[in-house]
């Protein structure tokens, strides 16, 4: 290994995605704030601008996933196994780090916490660019 020159950015390992273990929403949750159990620290970590080395995996259309599942995640057919990545809203331009989870359906679903950080409406269909790790 060459210790004189640092590795170029595209060959360096990206930091792991946000380690988020938010609480499960209460059984009687009815509001967005009750379902979105991510802490402010979790949200800051998910918004960190560290790019992942892989390029875009593709574009998908996503809607709100199960609001009782906590964390920052996207279920998408663009991955075949669970990996860290990020998504960018084509509408707002905002980016958030997420766990990409495989799904066999044609569309994608996004967590309530990630959707909130992307500043997107909870009831819409949203075009997202998906980046892998």
N, CA and C of each residue as an Amber inpcrd file, in Angstrom:
protein
   399
   0.8410000  -1.1780000   0.0000000   0.0000000   0.0000000   0.0000000
   0.8810000   1.2350000   0.0000000   0.5160000   2.2160000  -0.7640000
   1.2500000   3.4540000  -0.8840000   0.8470000   4.3810000   0.2680000
   1.7840000   4.6490000   1.1720000   1.4880000   5.5170000   2.3070000
   1.9160000   6.9550000   2.0660000   2.5200000   7.2190000   0.9140000
   2.9800000   8.5700000   0.6180000   1.8420000   9.4330000   0.0970000
   1.0790000   8.8930000  -0.8340000  -0.0240000   9.6400000  -1.4210000
  -1.3470000   9.1090000  -0.8880000  -2.2450000  10.0010000  -0.5280000
  -3.5480000   9.5220000  -0.0620000  -4.3510000   8.9610000  -1.2300000
  -5.2820000   8.0960000  -0.9190000  -6.1640000   7.5440000  -1.9440000
  -7.0430000   8.6490000  -2.4930000  -7.3270000   8.6010000  -3.7970000
  -8.2570000   9.6020000  -4.3390000  -9.6350000   9.4140000  -3.7080000
 -10.4260000  10.4780000  -3.6510000 -11.7160000  10.4110000  -2.9700000
 -12.6230000   9.2860000  -3.4600000 -12.6130000   9.0040000  -4.7540000
 -13.5250000   7.9870000  -5.2580000 -13.0990000   6.5670000  -4.8690000
 -11.8810000   6.3990000  -4.3240000 -11.4240000   5.0880000  -3.8730000
 -11.4380000   4.9450000  -2.3570000 -11.7610000   6.0140000  -1.6510000
 -11.8140000   5.9600000  -0.2010000 -13.1390000   5.3610000   0.2470000
 -13.1130000   4.6880000   1.3640000 -14.3340000   4.1220000   1.9160000
 -15.2110000   5.2380000   2.4530000 -16.4620000   5.1510000   2.1540000
 -17.4030000   6.1320000   2.6810000 -17.7650000   5.7540000   4.1070000
 -18.0190000   6.7490000   4.9390000 -18.4700000   6.4360000   6.2860000
 -19.7980000   5.6860000   6.1960000 -20.0520000   4.8620000   7.1640000
 -21.3120000   4.1290000   7.1890000 -22.4600000   5.1230000   7.2600000
 -23.6110000   4.6820000   6.7980000 -24.7980000   5.5120000   6.8720000
 -25.1430000   5.8000000   8.3200000 -26.1530000   6.5950000   8.5200000
 -26.4780000   6.9670000   9.8830000 -26.8840000   5.7490000  10.7040000
 -26.3200000   5.6360000  11.8990000 -26.7300000   4.5790000  12.8060000
 -27.8860000   5.1380000  13.5920000 -29.0550000   4.7290000  13.2170000
 -30.2490000   5.3000000  13.7920000 -31.0650000   4.1860000  14.4160000
 -31.3620000   4.3450000  15.6710000 -32.2000000   3.3960000  16.3760000
 -33.3290000   4.1450000  17.0610000 -34.1430000   4.8540000  16.2660000
 -35.2170000   5.6010000  16.9000000 -36.2370000   4.6380000  17.5200000
 -36.9690000   5.1860000  18.4480000 -38.0100000   4.4010000  19.0870000
 -39.1270000   4.1080000  18.1000000 -39.7730000   2.9950000  18.3190000
 -40.9600000   2.6660000  17.5310000 -42.0470000   3.6520000  17.9520000
 -42.8110000   4.1610000  16.9960000 -43.8690000   5.1090000  17.3630000
 -44.8750000   4.4640000  18.3230000 -45.5070000   5.2650000  19.1600000
 -46.5190000   4.7080000  20.0640000 -47.6740000   4.0990000  19.2770000
 -48.3030000   3.1080000  19.8440000 -49.4040000   2.4110000  19.1710000
 -50.5540000   3.3530000  18.8210000 -50.7340000   4.4050000  19.6080000
 -51.8400000   5.3300000  19.3560000 -51.4030000   6.5770000  18.5730000
 -50.2480000   6.5040000  17.9000000 -49.7530000   7.6500000  17.1280000
 -50.7370000   8.0150000  16.0250000 -50.9430000   9.3190000  15.8670000
 -51.8390000   9.7970000  14.8140000 -51.2620000  10.9690000  14.0280000
 -50.2470000  11.6360000  14.5710000 -49.6900000  12.8060000  13.8950000
 -48.3060000  12.4830000  13.3380000 -47.8500000  13.3060000  12.3990000
 -46.5220000  13.1430000  11.8210000 -45.4570000  13.1810000  12.9080000
 -45.5750000  14.1190000  13.8430000 -44.5800000  14.2420000  14.9090000
 -44.5430000  13.0030000  15.7970000 -45.6720000  12.3570000  15.9900000
 -45.7020000  11.1360000  16.7980000 -45.0690000   9.9590000  16.0520000
 -45.2540000   9.9040000  14.7400000 -44.6720000   8.8330000  13.9400000
 -43.1830000   9.0430000  13.6880000 -42.7550000  10.2910000  13.5230000
 -41.3470000  10.6000000  13.2560000 -40.5930000  10.6390000  14.5800000
 -40.0030000   9.5000000  14.9620000 -39.3490000   9.3790000  16.2630000
 -37.8450000   9.6200000  16.2140000 -37.3190000  10.0320000  15.0760000
 -35.8810000  10.3050000  14.9540000 -35.5190000  11.5290000  15.7840000
 -34.3860000  11.4490000  16.4830000 -33.9270000  12.5810000  17.2900000
 -33.3020000  13.6470000  16.3920000 -33.0630000  14.8170000  16.9590000
 -32.4020000  15.8820000  16.2000000 -31.0080000  15.4340000  15.7620000
 -30.2910000  14.7160000  16.6260000 -28.9650000  14.1970000  16.2790000
 -29.0270000  13.2120000  15.1140000 -30.0440000  12.3530000  15.1160000
 -30.2320000  11.4120000  14.0140000 -30.4800000  12.1660000  12.7090000
 -31.2680000  13.2220000  12.7960000 -31.5880000  14.0060000  11.6030000
 -30.3550000  14.7260000  11.0620000 -29.5370000  15.2620000  11.9630000
 -28.2980000  15.9310000  11.5410000 -27.3830000  14.9290000  10.8410000
 -27.2480000  13.7250000  11.4050000 -26.4010000  12.6890000  10.7900000
 -26.9230000  12.2880000   9.4160000 -28.2210000  12.1960000   9.2730000
 -28.8040000  11.7980000   7.9890000 -28.6370000  12.8820000   6.9310000
 -28.5220000  14.1220000   7.3560000 -28.3560000  15.2240000   6.4080000
 -26.8950000  15.5340000   6.0970000 -25.9620000  14.8870000   6.8000000
 -24.5390000  15.1440000   6.5600000 -24.2430000  14.9780000   5.0800000
 -23.4410000  15.8630000   4.5400000 -23.2490000  15.9220000   3.0960000
 -22.1380000  15.0260000   2.5630000 -21.6630000  14.0620000   3.3530000
 -20.6140000  13.1730000   2.8680000 -21.1560000  12.3370000   1.7220000
 -20.6100000  12.5010000   0.5140000 -21.1220000  11.7160000  -0.6050000
 -20.6830000  10.2620000  -0.5140000 -21.4880000   9.3930000  -1.0700000
 -21.1090000   7.9940000  -1.1570000 -20.3520000   7.8040000  -2.4660000
 -19.3870000   6.8740000  -2.5240000 -18.5330000   6.7550000  -3.6960000
 -19.2300000   6.2090000  -4.9410000 -20.2620000   5.4220000  -4.7810000
 -20.9290000   4.8690000  -5.9540000 -21.7680000   5.9480000  -6.6270000
 -21.9520000   5.7950000  -7.8990000 -22.7770000   6.7460000  -8.6240000
 -24.2480000   6.4650000  -8.4210000 -25.0480000   7.1710000  -9.1750000
 -26.4900000   6.9900000  -9.0710000 -26.8730000   5.5980000  -9.5530000
 -27.7190000   4.9450000  -8.7740000 -28.2440000   3.6380000  -9.1590000
 -29.4200000   3.7970000 -10.1130000 -30.0460000   4.9420000 -10.0460000
 -31.1900000   5.1990000 -10.9110000 -32.1530000   6.1630000 -10.2480000
 -33.2690000   6.3350000 -10.9020000 -34.3240000   7.2050000 -10.4090000
 -35.5440000   6.3550000 -10.1220000 -36.2440000   6.6990000  -9.0750000
 -37.4360000   5.9570000  -8.6950000 -38.5150000   6.9280000  -8.2550000
 -39.7390000   6.4600000  -8.2410000 -40.8590000   7.2320000  -7.7150000
 -41.2660000   6.5690000  -6.4060000 -41.2990000   7.3640000  -5.3580000
 -41.5720000   6.8160000  -4.0260000 -42.7480000   7.5220000  -3.3730000
 -43.4220000   6.7590000  -2.5350000 -44.4520000   7.3250000  -1.6810000
 -44.1360000   6.9340000  -0.2450000 -44.9230000   7.4330000   0.6860000
 -44.7010000   7.1660000   2.0960000 -44.8260000   5.6760000   2.3780000
 -43.8130000   5.1380000   3.0540000 -43.8440000   3.7480000   3.4840000
 -44.5690000   3.6260000   4.8130000 -44.4080000   2.4970000   5.4630000
 -45.0610000   2.2210000   6.7360000 -44.5600000   3.2020000   7.7980000
 -45.4110000   4.1020000   8.2810000 -44.9560000   5.1020000   9.2360000
 -44.6200000   4.5220000  10.6100000 -44.9530000   3.2580000  10.8560000
 -44.6300000   2.6540000  12.1550000 -43.2280000   2.0550000  12.1650000
 -42.5490000   2.0280000  11.0010000 -41.1780000   1.5240000  10.9260000
 -40.2390000   2.7170000  11.0530000 -39.4900000   2.8040000  12.1590000
 -38.6470000   3.9820000  12.3960000 -37.3820000   3.9720000  11.5480000
 -36.7310000   5.1310000  11.4880000 -35.4280000   5.2400000  10.8340000
 -35.4840000   5.9650000   9.5070000 -34.3390000   5.9530000   8.8390000
 -34.1720000   6.5930000   7.5340000 -33.9160000   5.4820000   6.5300000
 -34.9090000   5.1590000   5.7130000 -34.8020000   4.0390000   4.7900000
 -35.6390000   4.2890000   3.5460000 -35.2540000   3.5700000   2.4790000
 -36.0400000   3.5540000   1.2470000 -36.0990000   2.1050000   0.7810000
 -37.2870000   1.6120000   0.5370000 -37.4610000   0.3010000  -0.0810000
 -37.5240000   0.5510000  -1.5780000 -36.6400000  -0.0920000  -2.3330000
 -36.5510000   0.1770000  -3.7670000 -36.1380000  -1.0690000  -4.5420000
 -36.6410000  -1.2240000  -5.7530000 -36.1920000  -2.3360000  -6.5960000
 -34.8110000  -2.1000000  -7.2050000 -34.1730000  -0.9640000  -6.9050000
 -32.8630000  -0.6480000  -7.4700000 -31.7140000  -1.3480000  -6.7480000
 -31.9890000  -2.0080000  -5.6160000 -30.9520000  -2.7670000  -4.9060000
 -31.4320000  -4.1960000  -4.6840000 -30.4780000  -5.1150000  -4.5990000
 -30.8240000  -6.5200000  -4.3740000 -30.5130000  -6.9660000  -2.9490000
 -29.8310000  -6.1230000  -2.1880000 -29.5650000  -6.4040000  -0.7810000
 -29.5140000  -5.0790000  -0.0350000 -29.6520000  -5.1520000   1.2710000
 -29.6680000  -3.9410000   2.0850000 -28.2920000  -3.2880000   2.0980000
 -28.2330000  -1.9980000   1.7360000 -26.9810000  -1.2480000   1.6970000
 -27.2230000   0.1790000   2.1790000 -26.1490000   0.8230000   2.5970000
 -26.2280000   2.2460000   2.9270000 -26.1680000   3.0360000   1.6350000
 -26.8490000   4.1400000   1.6110000 -26.8410000   4.9950000   0.4330000
 -27.4310000   6.3470000   0.7680000 -27.9170000   6.9940000  -0.2370000
 -28.5830000   8.2740000  -0.0410000 -29.5710000   8.4850000  -1.1720000
 -30.5080000   9.3640000  -0.9490000 -31.4760000   9.7330000  -1.9800000
 -31.5320000  11.2430000  -2.0680000 -31.8180000  11.7110000  -3.2820000
 -31.9570000  13.1500000  -3.5140000 -33.3010000  13.3990000  -4.1670000
 -34.0220000  14.3590000  -3.6360000 -35.3040000  14.7410000  -4.2060000
 -35.0770000  15.5560000  -5.4690000 -35.7490000  15.1880000  -6.5510000
 -35.6520000  15.9840000  -7.7730000 -36.4350000  17.2890000  -7.6320000
 -37.3590000  17.3390000  -6.6870000 -38.1720000  18.5400000  -6.4870000
 -37.4550000  19.5740000  -5.6280000 -36.9450000  19.1360000  -4.4760000
 -36.3470000  20.0870000  -3.5310000 -34.8290000  20.1680000  -3.6370000
 -34.1960000  19.1490000  -4.2340000 -32.7490000  19.1050000  -4.3230000
 -32.0710000  18.6470000  -3.0390000 -32.8420000  18.4260000  -1.9900000
 -32.2810000  17.9910000  -0.7090000 -31.8650000  16.5310000  -0.7820000
 -30.8360000  16.1830000  -0.0130000 -30.2920000  14.8300000   0.0260000
 -30.2960000  14.3220000   1.4490000 -30.5630000  13.0260000   1.6180000
 -30.5480000  12.4160000   2.9420000 -29.9230000  11.0250000   2.8510000
 -29.1130000  10.6770000   3.8710000 -28.5360000   9.3400000   3.9490000
 -29.6130000   8.3740000   4.4310000 -29.6720000   7.2060000   3.8090000
 -30.6810000   6.2200000   4.1490000 -30.1050000   4.8100000   4.0600000
 -30.8420000   3.8670000   4.5830000 -30.5810000   2.4630000   4.3250000
 -31.4650000   2.0810000   3.1490000 -30.8570000   1.5530000   2.0930000
 -31.6080000   1.1040000   0.9260000 -31.9790000  -0.3520000   1.1410000
 -33.2580000  -0.6480000   1.0470000 -33.7620000  -2.0030000   1.2680000
 -34.3890000  -2.5150000  -0.0230000 -34.1080000  -3.7700000  -0.3790000
 -34.6770000  -4.2970000  -1.6220000 -36.1770000  -4.5550000  -1.5060000
 -36.8430000  -4.4110000  -2.6200000 -38.2550000  -4.7530000  -2.7150000
 -38.4950000  -5.3090000  -4.1090000 -39.5070000  -6.1170000  -4.2470000
 -39.7970000  -6.7160000  -5.5580000 -40.9460000  -6.0050000  -6.2660000
 -41.4770000  -4.9760000  -5.6410000 -42.5480000  -4.2280000  -6.2980000
 -41.9440000  -3.2230000  -7.2700000 -42.7450000  -2.6650000  -8.1310000
 -42.2520000  -1.7160000  -9.1210000 -41.9310000  -0.3470000  -8.5710000
 -42.5590000   0.0260000  -7.4700000 -42.3460000   1.3470000  -6.9110000
 -41.4950000   1.3060000  -5.6680000 -41.2500000   2.4750000  -5.1120000
 -40.4370000   2.5850000  -3.9060000 -41.2520000   3.2190000  -2.7960000
 -40.8410000   2.9360000  -1.5680000 -41.4410000   3.5300000  -0.3860000
 -40.3300000   4.1330000   0.4550000 -40.6530000   5.2390000   1.1100000
 -39.6620000   5.9760000   1.8860000 -40.1890000   6.2040000   3.2960000
 -39.2730000   6.1930000   4.2790000 -39.6750000   6.3850000   5.6710000
 -40.1710000   7.8050000   5.9040000 -40.9930000   7.9330000   6.9240000
 -41.5410000   9.2430000   7.2530000 -40.4330000  10.2150000   7.6620000
 -39.4110000   9.7120000   8.3730000 -38.3120000  10.5810000   8.8030000
 -37.5260000  11.1060000   7.6050000 -37.2300000  10.2320000   6.6380000
 -36.4960000  10.6600000   5.4420000 -37.3250000  11.6240000   4.6040000
 -38.6030000  11.3380000   4.4760000 -39.4840000  12.1980000   3.6900000
 -39.5480000  13.5950000   4.2860000 -39.6130000  13.6730000   5.6090000
 -39.6360000  14.9700000   6.2930000 -38.3570000  15.7570000   6.0110000
 -37.1930000  15.0890000   6.0720000 -35.9260000  15.7910000   5.8480000
 -35.7600000  16.2330000   4.3930000 -36.3950000  15.5290000   3.4800000
 -36.3470000  15.9350000   2.0690000 -37.3230000  17.0780000   1.7940000
 -38.1030000  17.4410000   2.8080000 -39.0770000  18.5260000   2.7170000
 -40.1310000  18.2390000   1.6480000 -40.6490000  16.9930000   1.6740000
 -41.6530000  16.5630000   0.7030000 -42.9730000  16.2760000   1.3940000
 -44.0520000  16.4450000   0.6570000 -45.3920000  16.1910000   1.1610000
 -45.5680000  14.7050000   1.4700000 -46.2410000  14.3850000   2.5340000
 -46.4310000  12.9870000   2.9230000 -47.3590000  12.2200000   1.9910000
 -48.2370000  12.9120000   1.2990000 -49.2500000  12.2150000   0.5090000
 -48.9230000  12.0860000  -0.9770000 -47.7900000  12.5810000  -1.4150000
 -47.5130000  12.5890000  -2.8440000 -46.6570000  11.4410000  -3.3260000
 -46.4520000  11.4220000  -4.6330000 -45.4830000  10.5470000  -5.2870000
 -44.2790000  11.4240000  -5.6010000 -43.0910000  10.9450000  -5.2510000
 -41.9090000  11.7900000  -5.3300000 -40.8030000  11.1170000  -6.1350000
 -40.2450000  11.8690000  -7.0750000 -39.1500000  11.3640000  -7.8850000
 -37.8460000  11.5560000  -7.1260000 -37.1250000  10.4350000  -6.9240000
 -35.8890000  10.4500000  -6.1620000 -34.7630000   9.8450000  -6.9770000
 -33.5720000  10.4360000  -6.8570000 -32.3640000   9.8350000  -7.4280000
 -31.7480000   9.0300000  -6.2950000 -31.4460000   7.7540000  -6.5660000
 -30.9380000   6.8420000  -5.5440000 -29.4440000   6.6070000  -5.7920000
 -28.6430000   6.7720000  -4.7400000 -27.2040000   6.5640000  -4.8000000
 -26.8250000   5.4340000  -3.8580000 -25.9810000   4.5100000  -4.3210000
 -25.5390000   3.3950000  -3.4930000 -24.2310000   3.6960000  -2.8090000
 -23.8060000   2.7650000  -1.9680000 -22.5340000   2.9430000  -1.2580000
 -21.4210000   2.1860000  -1.9420000
